[in-house]
Short mmCIF file of C-alpha atoms in Angstrom, two decimals:
data_model
loop_
_atom_site.label_atom_id
_atom_site.label_comp_id
_atom_site.label_asym_id
_atom_site.label_seq_id
_atom_site.Cartn_x
_atom_site.Cartn_y
_atom_site.Cartn_z
CA ARG A 17 28.18 -61.52 -88.69
CA THR A 18 27.58 -59.95 -85.38
CA GLY A 19 24.41 -59.53 -84.52
CA ASP A 20 21.19 -57.69 -85.01
CA GLY A 21 19.99 -55.40 -86.23
CA ASP A 22 22.35 -51.16 -86.17
CA SER A 23 24.11 -52.38 -82.42
CA GLY A 24 25.70 -55.86 -84.55
CA ARG A 25 26.30 -53.35 -88.16
CA VAL A 26 28.48 -51.04 -85.95
CA GLU A 27 30.21 -53.28 -83.85
CA ALA A 28 31.73 -55.39 -87.02
CA LEU A 29 32.49 -51.91 -88.03
CA ALA A 30 34.37 -51.70 -85.63
CA PHE A 31 36.30 -54.66 -84.69
CA VAL A 32 36.99 -54.09 -89.69
CA ARG A 33 38.00 -51.06 -88.78
CA ASP A 34 40.55 -52.05 -85.93
CA ALA A 35 41.72 -54.80 -86.94
CA PHE A 36 42.85 -52.63 -90.38
CA SER A 37 44.72 -50.56 -87.15
CA VAL A 38 46.51 -53.20 -86.09
CA ALA A 39 48.00 -53.97 -89.33
CA GLU A 40 48.92 -50.40 -89.82
CA ILE A 41 51.62 -51.73 -86.69
CA LEU A 42 52.73 -54.51 -87.91
CA ALA A 43 53.14 -52.90 -90.98
CA GLN A 44 55.77 -49.99 -89.61
CA LYS A 45 57.04 -53.03 -87.30
CA PHE A 46 58.00 -55.72 -89.88
CA GLN A 47 58.41 -52.73 -92.69
CA VAL A 48 55.85 -53.68 -95.41
CA ARG A 49 54.33 -51.78 -97.78
CA LEU A 50 50.05 -50.90 -97.20
CA LEU A 51 48.91 -51.32 -100.72
CA ARG A 52 45.75 -51.69 -101.55
CA ARG A 53 42.66 -51.30 -99.21
CA ALA A 54 39.64 -52.32 -100.77
CA GLY A 55 36.19 -53.49 -98.37
CA THR A 56 38.00 -55.77 -96.29
CA SER A 57 40.47 -56.65 -98.26
CA LEU A 58 44.26 -54.79 -97.30
CA LEU A 59 47.24 -55.64 -100.32
CA VAL A 60 50.90 -54.94 -98.06
CA GLY A 61 54.39 -55.42 -99.99
CA THR A 62 57.23 -55.47 -99.71
CA GLY A 63 60.90 -55.22 -102.12
CA PRO A 64 62.28 -52.66 -103.88
CA LEU A 65 61.61 -50.37 -105.60
CA SER A 66 62.38 -49.43 -109.21
CA ARG A 67 61.82 -49.13 -112.86
CA CYS A 68 62.32 -52.64 -113.89
CA GLN A 69 66.32 -52.54 -113.58
CA PRO A 70 68.26 -55.37 -113.41
CA GLU A 71 69.17 -57.18 -110.67
CA ARG A 72 71.86 -59.46 -110.51
CA ALA A 73 71.42 -63.19 -109.49
CA SER A 74 72.40 -63.33 -105.98
CA GLN A 75 70.49 -60.24 -104.33
CA GLN A 76 67.14 -61.68 -106.10
CA HIS A 77 67.87 -64.84 -103.27
CA VAL A 78 68.99 -63.18 -100.94
CA GLU A 79 66.27 -59.81 -100.81
CA GLY A 80 63.55 -63.06 -101.92
CA VAL A 81 63.86 -64.68 -98.42
CA ALA A 82 63.84 -61.70 -96.39
CA GLU A 83 60.60 -60.38 -97.69
CA ALA A 84 59.17 -63.91 -97.71
CA GLU A 85 60.46 -63.76 -93.79
CA ARG A 86 58.58 -60.09 -93.74
CA LEU A 87 55.86 -61.25 -94.77
CA ALA A 88 55.68 -65.12 -93.56
CA LEU A 89 55.83 -63.03 -89.53
CA PHE A 90 53.56 -59.77 -90.41
CA GLY A 91 51.57 -62.55 -91.33
CA LEU A 92 51.40 -64.52 -88.13
CA GLU A 93 51.54 -61.36 -85.88
CA LEU A 94 48.57 -60.25 -87.48
CA ILE A 95 46.53 -63.84 -87.44
CA GLU A 96 47.47 -63.48 -83.31
CA ASN A 97 47.32 -59.81 -82.54
CA VAL A 98 43.12 -60.11 -83.89
CA ARG A 99 42.84 -63.08 -82.26
CA VAL A 100 43.63 -61.83 -78.68
CA TRP A 101 42.06 -58.16 -79.37
CA GLY A 102 38.45 -59.65 -80.01
CA VAL A 103 38.34 -62.21 -77.20
CA GLU A 104 39.39 -59.16 -75.45
CA ARG A 105 36.30 -57.24 -76.80
CA TRP A 106 33.78 -60.04 -76.91
CA GLY A 107 35.14 -62.89 -74.57
CA ALA A 108 36.25 -65.98 -75.87
CA GLN A 109 33.46 -68.36 -76.22
CA LEU A 110 31.23 -65.11 -77.96
CA TYR A 111 34.49 -64.38 -80.82
CA HIS A 112 34.09 -68.34 -81.50
CA GLU A 113 30.89 -68.12 -82.84
CA LEU A 114 31.10 -65.25 -84.55
CA ARG A 115 33.94 -66.62 -86.45
CA ALA A 116 36.00 -63.30 -86.39
CA GLY A 117 38.73 -63.36 -87.35
CA VAL A 118 41.96 -62.84 -90.51
CA ARG A 119 42.75 -64.94 -93.39
CA VAL A 120 46.40 -64.14 -94.89
CA GLY A 121 47.51 -65.83 -98.71
CA ILE A 122 51.07 -64.84 -99.39
CA SER A 123 52.36 -65.52 -102.52
CA THR A 124 55.98 -63.92 -104.49
CA GLY A 125 56.38 -61.94 -108.22
CA ARG A 126 56.33 -58.30 -109.77
CA ALA A 127 53.76 -56.89 -110.24
CA SER A 128 53.01 -53.09 -111.40
CA ALA A 129 51.26 -49.97 -110.09
CA GLY A 130 49.69 -46.92 -111.15
CA LEU A 131 47.13 -44.10 -110.86
CA ILE A 132 44.06 -45.33 -112.88
CA GLY A 133 41.36 -43.12 -114.43
CA SER A 134 41.41 -38.98 -116.09
CA LEU A 135 38.09 -37.87 -113.76
CA ARG A 136 38.28 -39.79 -111.00
CA PHE A 137 42.27 -41.15 -109.31
CA GLY A 138 42.15 -44.40 -107.91
CA TYR A 139 45.55 -46.11 -106.89
CA ASP A 140 45.67 -49.74 -108.20
CA VAL A 141 48.12 -52.29 -108.22
CA TRP A 142 48.44 -56.24 -110.89
CA SER A 143 49.93 -58.51 -111.56
CA SER A 144 50.07 -62.54 -111.73
CA GLY A 145 51.20 -62.97 -108.38
CA VAL A 146 49.30 -60.25 -106.93
CA LEU A 147 46.34 -61.90 -108.24
CA LEU A 148 47.59 -65.41 -106.48
CA ALA A 149 47.74 -63.97 -103.60
CA ASN A 150 43.87 -62.53 -103.34
CA ARG A 151 43.27 -67.07 -104.71
CA LEU A 152 45.20 -68.15 -101.88
CA GLU A 153 43.66 -65.36 -98.65
CA SER A 154 40.44 -66.67 -100.25
CA HIS A 155 41.58 -71.01 -99.98
CA ALA A 156 42.56 -70.58 -96.38
CA ALA A 157 41.14 -71.41 -92.86
CA LEU A 158 39.77 -68.71 -90.92
CA ASN A 159 43.12 -67.57 -89.10
CA THR A 160 45.28 -69.24 -91.17
CA CYS A 161 48.25 -68.17 -93.42
CA CYS A 162 48.56 -69.95 -96.69
CA THR A 163 51.44 -69.71 -99.26
CA SER A 164 52.66 -71.04 -102.50
CA ALA A 165 54.99 -73.49 -102.84
CA GLU A 166 57.96 -70.73 -103.79
CA ILE A 167 57.20 -68.50 -100.60
CA ARG A 168 57.04 -72.44 -98.69
CA ALA A 169 60.62 -73.34 -100.05
CA ALA A 170 61.84 -68.99 -99.61
CA LEU A 171 60.85 -69.27 -95.42
CA ARG A 172 62.44 -74.03 -94.83
CA ARG A 173 65.48 -71.56 -96.03
CA ALA A 174 65.75 -68.57 -93.95
CA SER A 175 64.90 -71.19 -91.14
CA THR A 176 63.60 -74.24 -89.95
CA ALA A 177 61.19 -72.78 -87.31
CA TYR A 178 58.55 -72.24 -90.01
CA ARG A 179 56.46 -74.82 -89.26
CA PHE A 180 53.73 -76.11 -92.41
CA ASP A 181 50.89 -78.33 -91.41
CA GLU A 182 52.25 -80.09 -94.37
CA GLN A 183 49.36 -83.19 -93.56
CA ASN A 184 46.31 -80.83 -94.54
CA SER A 185 47.51 -79.01 -97.03
CA ARG A 186 44.81 -78.71 -100.36
CA PRO A 187 45.78 -78.05 -103.62
CA MET A 188 44.10 -75.07 -105.64
CA MET A 189 42.57 -74.56 -108.51
CA VAL A 190 44.36 -71.66 -110.97
CA GLN A 191 43.35 -70.51 -114.47
CA GLY A 192 46.12 -70.72 -116.50
CA SER A 193 47.84 -73.00 -114.11
CA GLY A 194 45.85 -75.76 -113.27
CA SER A 195 45.97 -77.68 -109.83
CA LEU A 196 48.59 -75.28 -107.61
CA ARG A 197 49.49 -76.63 -103.99
CA THR A 198 49.07 -75.00 -101.34
CA TYR A 199 50.92 -75.19 -97.74
CA THR A 200 50.17 -73.25 -94.61
CA LEU A 201 51.94 -71.62 -92.55
CA MET A 202 51.68 -72.49 -88.50
CA GLU A 203 54.03 -71.14 -86.12
CA TYR A 204 57.18 -69.33 -85.89
CA VAL A 205 58.92 -71.23 -83.36
CA PRO A 206 62.77 -69.88 -83.17
CA ALA A 207 65.59 -72.57 -81.12
CA ALA A 208 65.25 -70.60 -77.99
CA ALA A 209 61.30 -71.30 -78.00
CA GLU A 210 61.07 -74.76 -78.38
CA GLY A 211 58.68 -76.38 -76.14
CA ALA A 212 56.71 -72.99 -75.59
CA ARG A 213 54.51 -70.52 -77.73
CA LEU A 214 56.72 -67.53 -79.12
CA SER A 215 56.80 -64.17 -77.40
CA LEU A 216 54.36 -61.69 -79.26
CA SER A 217 54.20 -58.46 -79.19
CA VAL A 218 50.60 -57.45 -79.79
CA ALA A 219 49.65 -54.35 -81.50
CA THR A 220 46.23 -52.98 -79.52
CA PRO A 221 44.21 -50.16 -82.17
CA SER A 222 45.25 -47.45 -80.44
CA GLY A 223 48.51 -47.97 -80.54
CA VAL A 224 49.56 -49.52 -77.62
CA GLU A 225 51.72 -52.40 -77.62
CA PHE A 226 52.44 -55.21 -74.86
CA GLY A 227 54.44 -58.11 -74.66
CA LEU A 228 52.70 -61.68 -74.37
CA ALA A 229 54.44 -64.45 -73.60
CA HIS A 230 53.64 -68.04 -72.64
CA THR A 231 55.36 -71.29 -71.30
CA PRO A 232 54.14 -74.22 -70.09
CA ALA A 233 54.88 -73.36 -66.46
CA ARG A 234 52.10 -70.41 -66.92
CA ASP A 235 48.66 -70.37 -67.54
CA GLU A 236 47.46 -68.64 -70.73
CA ASP A 237 44.40 -66.79 -68.53
CA GLU A 238 46.79 -65.92 -66.00
CA MET A 239 49.40 -63.81 -68.15
CA MET A 240 49.87 -60.29 -67.67
CA PRO A 241 50.55 -57.58 -70.37
CA THR A 242 53.21 -54.75 -69.70
CA THR A 243 53.07 -51.75 -71.82
CA VAL A 244 56.16 -50.33 -73.80
CA GLU A 245 56.65 -47.98 -75.78
CA THR A 246 55.57 -48.41 -79.62
CA PRO A 247 56.55 -46.06 -83.23
CA GLU A 248 53.21 -44.46 -84.19
CA PRO A 249 50.85 -46.11 -86.67
CA VAL A 250 52.26 -45.64 -90.31
CA ASP A 251 49.53 -58.07 -95.43
CA ASN A 252 46.68 -59.12 -98.20
CA MET A 253 44.57 -59.75 -95.55
CA HIS A 254 41.19 -60.09 -95.07
CA SER A 255 38.65 -59.42 -92.13
CA ASP A 256 35.98 -61.58 -91.17
CA HIS A 257 32.70 -60.61 -89.84
#
């Protein structure tokens, strides 16, 4: 909810539109595919496209870790980008009062996709992994990234730079599977950035990208953006308003 009357609805629509624009820019940056958009939700995926051709286990393992990293970094930067853009739009206090933002859920598994319909065609993607990603997104707190145990394990194998909230992980009931433990991915902090927040590339809906860096010696309110070139715009995310 972003206000009363027509002005509030227009503002909410503009926020969702800009959030999708930011997602498109980041999808190109991290090489993830935009698979489906429904309402304020967006489904993205990574991995090879094939006609059920068998793959060697070692190849699946290496590709699975790389794909998990791309989705994790996409989700973290999407949350931060939309937050920065929302604060610039409304100011920090109003942004938090409106509870606008993004929830991200990340799962793994094979998926099937295709055109459905005979008179009016629609593209859809479905699998148990897609359903679990939808549930993880709904389970996530606002402006957080909720992952399955498999995604957490893959990220831990990839790097110790991925930080999870180990104390507040919450179980989630899934039909047919019972209670599943979920994990909240908090941040990505490489060794070079220890003691400071990771420098982020913040993408605006206009397609202009500016660098955002923060160190302990500088106050966040004093950060000055520097414009750089960005490619043309080419996550399950959900925008709340």
